[in-house]
Short mmCIF file of C-alpha atoms and ligand atoms in Angstrom, two decimals:
data_model
loop_
_atom_site.label_atom_id
_atom_site.label_comp_id
_atom_site.label_asym_id
_atom_site.label_seq_id
_atom_site.Cartn_x
_atom_site.Cartn_y
_atom_site.Cartn_z
CA UNK A 1 -101.38 55.26 -43.62
CA UNK A 2 -101.57 54.86 -39.85
CA UNK A 3 -98.33 56.66 -39.17
CA UNK A 4 -99.07 59.08 -36.29
CA UNK A 5 -96.91 61.75 -37.89
CA UNK A 6 -98.59 61.55 -41.23
CA UNK A 7 -100.69 64.42 -42.54
CA UNK A 8 -100.27 66.43 -39.34
CA UNK A 9 -98.95 69.94 -38.93
CA UNK A 10 -95.95 70.37 -36.66
CA UNK A 11 -98.23 72.39 -34.35
CA UNK A 12 -100.51 69.39 -33.95
CA UNK A 13 -97.55 67.29 -32.84
CA UNK A 14 -96.62 69.82 -30.14
CA UNK A 15 -96.74 68.76 -26.44
CA UNK A 16 -96.36 71.43 -23.80
CA UNK A 17 -92.95 71.30 -22.12
CA UNK A 18 -91.40 68.95 -24.67
CA UNK A 19 -88.00 70.05 -25.83
CA UNK A 20 -85.66 69.13 -28.67
CA UNK A 21 -82.47 70.91 -27.68
CA UNK A 22 -80.18 71.61 -24.77
CA UNK A 23 -78.18 74.79 -24.83
CA UNK A 24 -75.23 75.48 -22.55
CA UNK A 25 -75.82 77.83 -19.62
CA UNK A 26 -75.63 81.48 -20.67
CA UNK A 27 -72.36 82.63 -19.14
CA UNK A 28 -73.08 86.25 -19.92
CA UNK A 29 -76.47 86.28 -18.17
CA UNK A 30 -75.66 89.33 -16.08
CA UNK A 31 -73.58 91.16 -18.64
CA UNK A 32 -75.74 94.25 -19.19
CA UNK A 33 -74.62 95.08 -22.74
CA UNK A 34 -76.08 91.92 -24.23
CA UNK A 35 -79.64 92.55 -23.03
CA UNK A 36 -81.92 94.02 -25.69
CA UNK A 37 -83.70 97.28 -24.83
CA UNK A 38 -86.99 96.61 -23.04
CA UNK A 39 -89.08 98.18 -25.84
CA UNK A 40 -87.70 95.61 -28.26
CA UNK A 41 -88.48 92.59 -26.05
CA UNK A 42 -91.69 90.63 -26.61
CA UNK A 43 -94.19 90.44 -23.77
CA UNK A 44 -94.97 86.76 -24.28
CA UNK A 45 -92.95 83.85 -25.55
CA UNK A 46 -93.59 83.07 -29.25
CA UNK A 47 -96.14 80.33 -30.00
CA UNK A 48 -93.62 77.80 -31.31
CA UNK A 49 -94.37 74.09 -31.47
CA UNK A 50 -92.81 72.14 -28.58
CA UNK A 51 -91.42 68.93 -30.05
CA UNK A 52 -88.49 66.55 -29.61
CA UNK A 53 -85.86 66.12 -32.29
CA UNK A 54 -87.09 62.72 -33.51
CA UNK A 55 -90.59 64.10 -34.06
CA UNK A 56 -89.16 66.98 -36.08
CA UNK A 57 -87.10 64.59 -38.22
CA UNK A 58 -90.05 62.28 -38.87
CA UNK A 59 -92.38 65.17 -39.56
CA UNK A 60 -90.19 66.72 -42.26
CA UNK A 61 -89.06 63.40 -43.73
CA UNK A 62 -92.68 62.28 -44.12
CA UNK A 63 -93.57 65.61 -45.63
CA UNK A 64 -90.71 65.43 -48.14
CA UNK A 65 -91.98 61.99 -49.18
CA UNK A 66 -95.25 63.60 -50.24
CA UNK A 67 -93.42 65.73 -52.72
CA UNK A 68 -92.83 64.84 -56.34
CA UNK A 69 -89.55 65.99 -57.86
CA UNK A 70 -87.10 65.11 -60.59
CA UNK A 71 -85.15 63.22 -57.91
CA UNK A 72 -88.17 60.97 -57.21
CA UNK A 73 -89.53 60.25 -60.68
CA UNK A 74 -89.99 61.14 -64.33
CA UNK A 75 -91.13 64.73 -64.84
CA UNK A 76 -92.14 65.22 -68.51
CA UNK A 77 -93.43 68.79 -68.05
CA UNK A 78 -93.50 70.33 -71.53
CA UNK A 79 -92.17 73.85 -72.11
CA UNK A 80 -90.30 73.54 -68.82
CA UNK A 81 -87.15 71.49 -69.44
CA UNK A 82 -87.34 69.99 -65.96
CA UNK A 83 -84.05 68.13 -66.22
CA UNK A 84 -81.93 66.37 -63.64
CA UNK A 85 -79.68 68.71 -61.67
CA UNK A 86 -76.44 66.82 -60.96
CA UNK A 87 -75.46 66.94 -57.27
CA UNK A 88 -72.06 68.42 -58.01
CA UNK A 89 -73.90 71.58 -59.12
CA UNK A 90 -75.33 71.92 -55.61
CA UNK A 91 -71.92 71.34 -54.01
CA UNK A 92 -70.44 74.14 -56.07
CA UNK A 93 -73.39 76.51 -55.51
CA UNK A 94 -73.14 75.90 -51.76
CA UNK A 95 -69.36 76.31 -51.61
CA UNK A 96 -68.56 78.57 -48.63
CA UNK A 97 -65.96 80.50 -50.65
CA UNK A 98 -68.87 81.79 -52.73
CA UNK A 99 -71.80 81.76 -50.29
CA UNK A 100 -69.68 83.79 -47.85
CA UNK A 101 -69.32 86.71 -50.26
CA UNK A 102 -71.14 89.98 -49.72
CA UNK A 103 -72.35 91.97 -52.75
CA UNK A 104 -70.88 95.18 -51.30
CA UNK A 105 -67.41 93.71 -50.78
CA UNK A 106 -64.57 95.75 -52.36
CA UNK A 107 -63.99 94.82 -56.00
CA UNK A 108 -60.44 93.49 -55.56
CA UNK A 109 -61.69 90.82 -53.13
CA UNK A 110 -64.22 89.12 -55.43
CA UNK A 111 -62.09 88.26 -58.44
CA UNK A 112 -63.11 84.58 -58.29
CA UNK A 113 -66.83 85.31 -58.41
CA UNK A 114 -66.35 87.77 -61.27
CA UNK A 115 -64.30 85.16 -63.12
CA UNK A 116 -67.19 82.67 -62.83
CA UNK A 117 -69.57 85.34 -64.11
CA UNK A 118 -67.28 86.28 -66.99
CA UNK A 119 -66.47 82.70 -68.02
CA UNK A 120 -70.13 81.67 -67.94
CA UNK A 121 -71.03 84.75 -69.96
CA UNK A 122 -68.42 83.82 -72.58
CA UNK A 123 -69.49 80.15 -72.63
CA UNK A 124 -73.10 81.16 -73.29
CA UNK A 125 -71.93 83.55 -76.02
CA UNK A 126 -70.05 80.68 -77.66
CA UNK A 127 -72.97 78.22 -77.34
CA UNK A 128 -75.51 80.74 -78.65
CA UNK A 129 -73.42 82.47 -81.32
CA UNK A 130 -73.75 85.89 -79.68
CA UNK A 131 -71.13 88.51 -78.90
CA UNK A 132 -71.80 89.13 -75.23
CA UNK A 133 -74.22 88.17 -72.45
CA UNK A 134 -75.45 89.83 -69.29
CA UNK A 135 -76.32 87.44 -66.48
CA UNK A 136 -78.12 90.10 -64.45
CA UNK A 137 -81.82 89.28 -65.21
CA UNK A 138 -83.57 87.09 -62.63
CA UNK A 139 -85.89 85.04 -64.89
CA UNK A 140 -86.90 84.30 -68.46
CA UNK A 141 -89.59 86.98 -68.53
CA UNK A 142 -87.15 89.43 -66.95
CA UNK A 143 -84.68 88.56 -69.71
CA UNK A 144 -87.35 89.21 -72.34
CA UNK A 145 -88.01 92.64 -70.86
CA UNK A 146 -84.28 93.37 -70.79
CA UNK A 147 -83.85 92.21 -74.39
CA UNK A 148 -86.77 94.30 -75.61
CA UNK A 149 -85.35 97.32 -73.77
CA UNK A 150 -82.10 96.73 -75.67
CA UNK A 151 -84.03 96.71 -78.95
CA UNK A 152 -85.78 99.96 -77.98
CA UNK A 153 -82.47 101.54 -76.92
CA UNK A 154 -80.98 100.57 -80.27
CA UNK A 155 -83.76 102.27 -82.26
CA UNK A 156 -83.77 105.32 -79.97
CA UNK A 157 -80.00 105.69 -80.29
CA UNK A 158 -80.52 106.08 -84.05
CA UNK A 159 -83.30 108.61 -83.53
CA UNK A 160 -85.79 106.09 -84.93
CA UNK A 161 -88.53 106.75 -82.40
CA UNK A 162 -91.61 105.56 -84.24
CA UNK A 163 -90.74 101.88 -83.91
CA UNK A 164 -93.21 100.91 -81.20
CA UNK A 165 -94.64 97.63 -82.51
CA UNK A 166 -93.40 94.13 -81.91
CA UNK A 167 -94.52 91.06 -83.85
CA UNK A 168 -95.32 87.94 -81.82
CA UNK A 169 -96.64 84.62 -83.25
CA UNK A 170 -99.98 83.34 -81.93
CA UNK A 171 -98.21 80.23 -80.63
CA UNK A 172 -95.86 82.29 -78.39
CA UNK A 173 -95.31 81.71 -74.70
CA UNK A 174 -97.59 84.05 -72.72
CA UNK A 175 -94.64 85.95 -71.29
CA UNK A 176 -93.74 87.32 -74.77
CA UNK A 177 -96.72 89.67 -75.22
CA UNK A 178 -96.65 90.45 -71.49
CA UNK A 179 -92.98 91.54 -71.56
CA UNK A 180 -93.61 93.58 -74.70
CA UNK A 181 -96.49 95.39 -73.00
CA UNK A 182 -94.37 96.10 -69.90
CA UNK A 183 -91.71 97.53 -72.24
CA UNK A 184 -94.32 99.89 -73.73
CA UNK A 185 -94.43 98.11 -77.11
CA UNK A 186 -97.65 97.32 -78.99
CA UNK A 187 -98.05 93.64 -79.81
CA UNK A 188 -98.97 92.64 -83.36
CA UNK A 189 -99.92 88.97 -83.69
CA UNK A 190 -98.80 86.90 -86.67
CA UNK A 191 -100.77 83.72 -87.41
CA UNK A 192 -99.52 80.15 -87.51
CA UNK A 193 -100.12 77.80 -90.40
CA UNK A 194 -101.87 74.46 -89.80
CA UNK A 195 -98.46 72.83 -89.24
CA UNK A 196 -97.83 75.20 -86.31
CA UNK A 197 -95.14 77.36 -87.93
CA UNK A 198 -95.28 81.10 -88.64
CA UNK A 199 -97.30 82.03 -91.72
CA UNK A 200 -94.84 84.07 -93.79
CA UNK A 201 -97.62 85.41 -96.03
CA UNK A 202 -99.43 86.72 -92.94
CA UNK A 203 -96.17 88.31 -91.74
CA UNK A 204 -95.31 90.30 -94.88
CA UNK A 205 -98.06 92.96 -94.65
CA UNK A 206 -97.20 93.58 -90.97
CA UNK A 207 -93.69 94.76 -91.79
CA UNK A 208 -93.23 98.53 -92.02
CA UNK A 209 -91.16 101.30 -90.44
CA UNK A 210 -93.11 101.16 -87.14
CA UNK A 211 -91.84 97.66 -86.38
CA UNK A 212 -89.23 97.45 -83.59
CA UNK A 213 -88.72 93.74 -84.18
CA UNK A 214 -90.11 90.24 -83.91
CA UNK A 215 -90.02 87.77 -81.03
CA UNK A 216 -89.73 84.09 -81.82
CA UNK A 217 -89.18 80.77 -80.11
CA UNK A 218 -87.49 78.22 -82.30
CA UNK A 219 -88.38 75.40 -82.07
CA UNK A 220 -91.70 77.03 -81.27
CA UNK A 221 -94.01 76.25 -78.37
CA UNK A 222 -95.32 73.22 -80.24
CA UNK A 223 -91.83 71.77 -80.52
CA UNK A 224 -91.72 72.44 -84.28
CA UNK A 225 -88.61 73.91 -85.90
CA UNK A 226 -89.42 77.05 -87.89
CA UNK A 227 -87.89 76.10 -91.24
CA UNK A 228 -88.55 79.52 -92.71
CA UNK A 229 -86.43 81.24 -90.13
CA UNK A 230 -83.86 82.53 -92.63
CA UNK A 231 -86.55 84.13 -94.76
CA UNK A 232 -88.38 85.56 -91.73
CA UNK A 233 -85.17 87.10 -90.33
CA UNK A 234 -84.35 88.57 -93.74
CA UNK A 235 -87.80 90.16 -94.08
CA UNK A 236 -87.73 91.64 -90.55
CA UNK A 237 -84.18 92.99 -91.03
CA UNK A 238 -85.11 94.53 -94.39
CA UNK A 239 -87.94 96.35 -92.63
CA UNK A 240 -85.41 97.72 -90.12
CA UNK A 241 -86.50 95.52 -87.20
CA UNK A 242 -84.42 93.30 -84.94
CA UNK A 243 -85.00 89.60 -84.28
CA UNK A 244 -85.53 88.55 -80.66
CA UNK A 245 -85.02 84.89 -79.76
CA UNK A 246 -86.90 83.48 -76.78
CA UNK A 247 -84.34 80.86 -75.83
CA UNK A 248 -85.96 79.86 -72.54
CA UNK A 249 -85.86 76.31 -73.89
CA UNK A 250 -82.54 76.38 -75.67
CA UNK A 251 -82.27 72.67 -74.86
CA UNK A 252 -83.12 71.23 -78.31
CA UNK A 253 -80.63 73.58 -79.95
CA UNK A 254 -77.81 73.06 -77.50
CA UNK A 255 -74.70 71.92 -79.32
CA UNK A 256 -76.50 71.80 -82.66
CA UNK A 257 -77.77 75.20 -83.78
CA UNK A 258 -76.75 78.68 -82.58
CA UNK A 259 -79.46 81.37 -82.61
CA UNK A 260 -76.83 83.93 -83.62
CA UNK A 261 -76.12 81.91 -86.77
CA UNK A 262 -79.75 81.86 -87.94
CA UNK A 263 -80.52 85.54 -87.86
CA UNK A 264 -81.26 86.48 -84.26
CA UNK A 265 -79.89 89.73 -82.80
CA UNK A 266 -80.96 89.60 -79.16
CA UNK A 267 -81.97 86.61 -77.02
CA UNK A 268 -82.38 85.19 -73.56
CA UNK A 269 -81.72 81.77 -72.08
CA UNK A 270 -83.28 80.30 -68.94
CA UNK A 271 -80.44 78.90 -66.87
CA UNK A 272 -83.18 77.33 -64.71
CA UNK A 273 -84.28 75.17 -67.63
CA UNK A 274 -81.53 74.37 -70.13
CA UNK A 275 -78.69 74.68 -67.61
CA UNK A 276 -80.20 72.42 -64.95
CA UNK A 277 -81.27 74.58 -61.98
CA UNK A 278 -84.57 73.07 -60.81
CA UNK A 279 -87.46 75.51 -60.88
CA UNK A 280 -90.59 73.87 -59.52
CA UNK A 281 -92.36 76.28 -57.19
CA UNK A 282 -91.06 79.32 -59.02
CA UNK A 283 -87.46 80.25 -58.49
CA UNK A 284 -84.82 81.42 -57.99
CA UNK A 285 -83.97 81.72 -61.65
CA UNK A 286 -81.70 83.43 -64.10
CA UNK A 287 -82.46 84.74 -67.58
CA UNK A 288 -79.18 85.83 -69.22
CA UNK A 289 -79.54 88.07 -72.28
CA UNK A 290 -77.19 87.90 -75.25
CA UNK A 291 -76.64 90.36 -78.08
CA UNK A 292 -74.88 90.21 -81.41
CA UNK A 293 -71.85 92.38 -82.14
CA UNK A 294 -72.73 96.06 -82.29
CA UNK A 295 -75.37 95.95 -79.54
CA UNK A 296 -73.10 95.38 -76.50
CA UNK A 297 -73.18 98.99 -75.34
CA UNK A 298 -76.92 98.77 -74.66
CA UNK A 299 -76.59 95.84 -72.22
CA UNK A 300 -77.66 96.64 -68.66
CA UNK A 301 -75.24 97.98 -66.06
CA UNK A 302 -73.06 96.74 -64.54
CA UNK A 303 -71.07 94.69 -67.08
CA UNK A 304 -68.32 92.32 -65.99
CA UNK A 305 -65.10 92.82 -67.96
CA UNK A 306 -61.58 91.43 -68.03
CA UNK A 307 -58.46 93.60 -68.35
CA UNK A 308 -55.13 92.80 -70.04
CA UNK A 309 -53.72 91.47 -66.78
CA UNK A 310 -56.58 88.93 -66.48
CA UNK A 311 -58.19 90.87 -63.65
CA UNK A 312 -61.94 91.21 -63.57
CA UNK A 313 -63.88 94.38 -62.92
CA UNK A 314 -67.36 95.78 -63.36
CA UNK A 315 -68.17 98.74 -65.56
CA UNK A 316 -71.14 101.05 -65.99
CA UNK A 317 -71.59 102.90 -69.24
CA UNK A 318 -74.03 105.64 -70.19
CA UNK A 319 -75.30 104.13 -73.47
CA UNK A 320 -76.64 101.24 -71.37
CA UNK A 321 -80.36 100.85 -70.77
CA UNK A 322 -79.52 101.19 -67.06
CA UNK A 323 -79.92 98.77 -64.16
CA UNK A 324 -82.44 95.95 -64.29
CA UNK A 325 -81.43 94.17 -61.09
CA UNK A 326 -79.60 94.73 -57.85
CA UNK A 327 -75.93 93.74 -58.19
CA UNK A 328 -75.20 90.92 -60.65
CA UNK A 329 -78.21 88.59 -60.57
CA UNK A 330 -78.70 85.18 -58.92
CA UNK A 331 -75.19 83.93 -58.35
CA UNK A 332 -76.04 80.40 -57.12
CA UNK A 333 -77.96 79.71 -60.34
CA UNK A 334 -74.93 80.84 -62.34
CA UNK A 335 -72.70 78.50 -60.29
CA UNK A 336 -74.93 75.54 -61.21
CA UNK A 337 -74.96 76.47 -64.89
CA UNK A 338 -71.20 76.98 -65.00
CA UNK A 339 -70.58 73.66 -63.23
CA UNK A 340 -73.00 71.94 -65.59
CA UNK A 341 -71.20 73.27 -68.66
CA UNK A 342 -67.76 72.37 -67.33
CA UNK A 343 -68.73 68.84 -66.23
CA UNK A 344 -70.33 68.08 -69.60
CA UNK A 345 -67.51 69.64 -71.55
CA UNK A 346 -67.50 70.74 -75.15
CA UNK A 347 -68.00 67.28 -76.65
CA UNK A 348 -70.82 66.07 -74.40
CA UNK A 349 -72.77 69.30 -74.54
CA UNK A 350 -73.12 68.70 -78.28
CA UNK A 351 -75.30 65.67 -77.51
CA UNK A 352 -77.83 67.50 -75.33
CA UNK A 353 -80.08 68.81 -78.13
CA UNK A 354 -79.96 65.67 -80.27
CA UNK A 355 -80.70 63.33 -77.33
CA UNK A 356 -83.55 65.51 -76.04
CA UNK A 357 -84.99 65.44 -79.57
CA UNK A 358 -84.57 61.67 -79.91
CA UNK A 359 -86.32 61.03 -76.58
CA UNK A 360 -89.29 63.25 -77.48
CA UNK A 361 -89.75 61.60 -80.86
CA UNK A 362 -89.50 58.13 -79.32
CA UNK A 363 -92.40 58.86 -76.96
CA UNK A 364 -94.44 60.61 -79.66
CA UNK A 365 -94.17 57.75 -82.15
CA UNK A 366 -94.85 55.13 -79.47
CA UNK A 367 -98.07 56.78 -78.29
CA UNK A 368 -99.61 58.33 -81.38
CA UNK A 369 -102.01 55.40 -81.85
CA UNK A 370 -103.62 56.02 -78.43
CA UNK A 371 -103.35 59.81 -78.24
CA UNK A 372 -104.41 62.39 -80.80
CA UNK A 373 -101.38 63.90 -82.54
CA UNK A 374 -102.58 67.09 -84.24
CA UNK A 375 -99.20 67.94 -85.78
CA UNK A 376 -97.20 64.98 -87.03
CA UNK A 377 -93.69 64.79 -88.38
CA UNK A 378 -90.42 65.14 -86.52
CA UNK A 379 -90.62 67.30 -83.42
CA UNK A 380 -87.74 68.74 -81.45
CA UNK A 381 -87.48 68.49 -77.64
CA UNK A 382 -91.24 68.38 -77.04
CA UNK A 383 -94.60 67.78 -78.70
CA UNK A 384 -98.30 68.18 -78.03
CA UNK A 385 -101.09 65.59 -78.01
CA UNK A 386 -104.70 66.75 -78.17
CA UNK A 387 -106.03 64.35 -75.54
CA UNK A 388 -106.96 60.70 -76.02
CA UNK A 389 -107.59 59.50 -79.54
CA UNK A 390 -110.88 57.91 -78.54
CA UNK A 391 -113.01 60.92 -77.58
CA UNK A 392 -116.12 58.81 -76.83
CA UNK A 393 -115.03 57.84 -73.31
CA UNK A 394 -115.42 61.36 -71.86
CA UNK A 395 -112.00 61.00 -70.22
CA UNK A 396 -110.19 64.33 -70.46
CA UNK A 397 -106.56 65.40 -70.45
CA UNK A 398 -106.99 66.44 -66.81
CA UNK A 399 -108.12 62.90 -65.94
CA UNK A 400 -105.11 61.37 -67.72
CA UNK A 401 -102.80 63.76 -65.86
CA UNK A 402 -104.33 62.80 -62.49
CA UNK A 403 -104.21 59.07 -63.25
CA UNK A 404 -100.49 59.34 -64.10
CA UNK A 405 -99.87 60.37 -60.48
CA UNK A 406 -101.22 56.99 -59.33
CA UNK A 407 -98.48 55.36 -61.39
CA UNK A 408 -95.74 57.56 -59.95
CA UNK A 409 -95.24 59.91 -62.88
CA UNK A 410 -95.49 63.68 -62.85
CA UNK A 411 -98.07 64.98 -65.26
CA UNK A 412 -97.04 66.56 -68.57
CA UNK A 413 -98.06 70.19 -69.11
CA UNK A 414 -101.82 70.28 -69.68
CA UNK A 415 -104.13 72.73 -71.46
CA UNK A 416 -101.14 74.63 -72.84
CA UNK A 417 -100.53 75.77 -75.52
CA UNK A 418 -104.03 77.09 -76.08
CA UNK A 419 -104.15 76.04 -79.74
CA UNK A 420 -105.81 72.70 -78.85
CA UNK A 421 -108.68 71.97 -76.44
CA UNK A 422 -107.12 68.97 -74.72
CA UNK A 423 -103.44 69.84 -75.00
CA UNK A 424 -101.01 67.48 -73.30
CA UNK A 425 -97.46 68.65 -73.79
CA UNK A 426 -94.62 66.21 -73.23
CA UNK A 427 -90.92 67.01 -72.83
CA UNK A 428 -88.73 64.17 -71.58
CA UNK A 429 -85.29 65.92 -71.69
CA UNK A 430 -82.05 64.18 -72.63
CA UNK A 431 -81.36 62.71 -69.18
CA UNK A 432 -83.89 59.88 -69.13
CA UNK A 433 -82.95 56.29 -69.86
CA UNK A 434 -84.77 54.16 -72.41
CA UNK A 435 -86.17 52.07 -69.51
CA UNK A 436 -87.77 55.17 -67.98
CA UNK A 437 -89.24 56.24 -71.32
CA UNK A 438 -90.57 52.70 -71.91
CA UNK A 439 -92.13 52.67 -68.44
CA UNK A 440 -93.89 55.96 -69.15
CA UNK A 441 -95.10 54.79 -72.56
CA UNK A 442 -96.47 51.59 -71.03
CA UNK A 443 -98.40 53.53 -68.38
CA UNK A 444 -99.79 56.01 -70.93
CA UNK A 445 -101.06 53.04 -72.96
CA UNK A 446 -102.55 51.47 -69.84
CA UNK A 447 -104.42 54.70 -69.06
CA UNK A 448 -105.78 54.84 -72.62
CA UNK A 449 -107.07 51.28 -72.14
CA UNK A 450 -108.52 52.08 -68.70
CA UNK A 451 -110.32 55.07 -70.21
CA UNK A 452 -112.25 52.63 -72.41
CA UNK A 453 -112.79 49.89 -69.86
CA UNK A 454 -113.44 51.87 -66.70
CA UNK A 455 -113.74 55.59 -67.48
CA UNK A 456 -115.22 56.41 -64.04
CA UNK A 457 -112.11 55.09 -62.32
CA UNK A 458 -109.87 57.34 -64.45
CA UNK A 459 -112.18 60.31 -63.93
CA UNK A 460 -111.94 59.95 -60.16
CA UNK A 461 -108.13 59.54 -60.10
CA UNK A 462 -105.79 59.94 -58.33
CA UNK A 463 -106.52 57.13 -55.90
CA UNK A 464 -103.11 56.47 -54.27
CA UNK A 465 -101.79 59.97 -53.58
CA UNK A 466 -101.64 61.67 -50.15
CA UNK A 467 -104.42 64.02 -51.23
CA UNK A 468 -107.03 63.44 -53.94
CA UNK A 469 -108.26 66.01 -56.49
CA UNK A 470 -107.75 69.48 -55.14
CA UNK A 471 -109.79 72.54 -55.93
CA UNK A 472 -107.17 74.38 -58.00
CA UNK A 473 -109.24 77.54 -58.22
CA UNK A 474 -109.84 77.86 -54.48
CA UNK A 475 -106.22 76.96 -53.78
CA UNK A 476 -105.12 79.85 -56.00
CA UNK A 477 -107.77 82.34 -54.88
CA UNK A 478 -107.74 81.56 -51.19
CA UNK A 479 -104.54 79.80 -50.17
CA UNK A 480 -104.34 78.85 -46.50
CA UNK A 481 -100.75 79.57 -45.63
CA UNK A 482 -100.61 79.81 -41.83
CA UNK A 483 -101.65 77.58 -38.95
CA UNK A 484 -103.84 80.35 -37.52
CA UNK A 485 -105.81 80.62 -40.76
CA UNK A 486 -106.32 76.88 -40.68
CA UNK A 487 -107.63 77.08 -37.11
CA UNK A 488 -109.96 79.93 -38.07
CA UNK A 489 -111.15 77.87 -41.03
CA UNK A 490 -112.00 74.97 -38.74
CA UNK A 491 -114.15 77.13 -36.42
C1 PLP B 27 -90.41 79.25 -69.32
C2 PLP B 27 -90.53 80.10 -70.52
C3 PLP B 27 -90.52 81.50 -70.41
C4 PLP B 27 -90.54 82.24 -69.09
O1 PLP B 27 -89.49 81.99 -68.21
P1 PLP B 27 -89.62 82.41 -66.69
O2 PLP B 27 -88.29 82.17 -66.10
O3 PLP B 27 -90.69 81.55 -66.10
O4 PLP B 27 -90.00 83.86 -66.62
C5 PLP B 27 -90.54 82.23 -71.58
N1 PLP B 27 -90.62 81.64 -72.78
C6 PLP B 27 -90.66 80.30 -72.93
C7 PLP B 27 -90.71 79.70 -74.30
C8 PLP B 27 -90.62 79.48 -71.80
O5 PLP B 27 -90.67 78.16 -71.93
#
């Protein structure tokens, strides 16, 4: 690329004296009150780049073109539900009537925002088969912590203080044991069977009166539906424990199965997965937590309620586990989720889970001759390959992921879950057309062929991207995040 703007920092495009704005003359120049006190004034002008407007526009437009997003191409990142975020969601989230609100505004002036909160909370309760939701938690892991605190509060409120263990399957998302540890619970691992589902025989001896509950994802992290869920829930309940549902990826269930109907007592949902807020780069998110009837009083403060006159208010109660966030959580994420639910409507939302499942199975069946499928059968919204079928080429999952970038596709999730050495986890979501899925399948087959014919070329991919293979470890351990650091690095 011989574009002079390309690959340069804005500082490198700076020319002394160049200017991209013209401000009107300051009419208050000699009005004393507007001058800042001398001790607050800087001694030297800040070292800002000096550039004209067109340079700024080209710089940022070129930079945005280097980015990969759901708006530029297919993003089959397993365990992430990276789905398309319809533009109307952004319009609503950016609506000045909402963005202009201040969290400390008097209650009577924010009825509209509370109504959105309340209606979304009730919609989620309906979709998940729960009694009530809190939208206060900021992320999935934060929701897990909140949910586990609810489970602890429940046992404590009954004077049942010895319940300090939580059962987590070995296939669980890493946040599950982490949240349990933060909540002060001891994690007990239950094994999976060869088909990836929880081993009920391994579970039975773990159940006693020190068990606070069990955390499960269903379908689990391998995209397999836990068919024994009714039996598992019954066993855990008989032992006095509660069932926690990690609904970060509620997508495959949406409109089809409600966690509350299959034995779960407490759960969270990631609005930034199933309900369309994009989450590449880590946030902002929202991890609402739902509870079945009888557990509402333990939800965090404040709770949003509606009175008989259809007015909305917030309430704090003393049985609650307390506050887990400032104010009422990430409102813009709630706006997107609420808009998403309303635009789909009751009838269309019923198709989300089934279509996501159909798309995943279509890709799986089309590629299982070229890629190793350790667990066959019908999957839900996602599935895992264990690298290329032909292991003799030396081409790894990492190489396949890098080569996909050359063809304009985002990589699937790689090397997760940890149950397989060469894991490649694919989740297409319900939004993709058959043409897009076919294009991806074609490219995956091409890469499998290239791996045989020219393995070195695949191993040195990507070849067409703005940057080649990066040193992930150094990038994580020693990120260069300012221009000054970059200059120092160059010296
Ligand atoms: C994404 C995910 C989480 C964690 O959600 P965060 O918002 O990243 O904290 C937890 N469990 C499962 C199954 C997930 O896919």
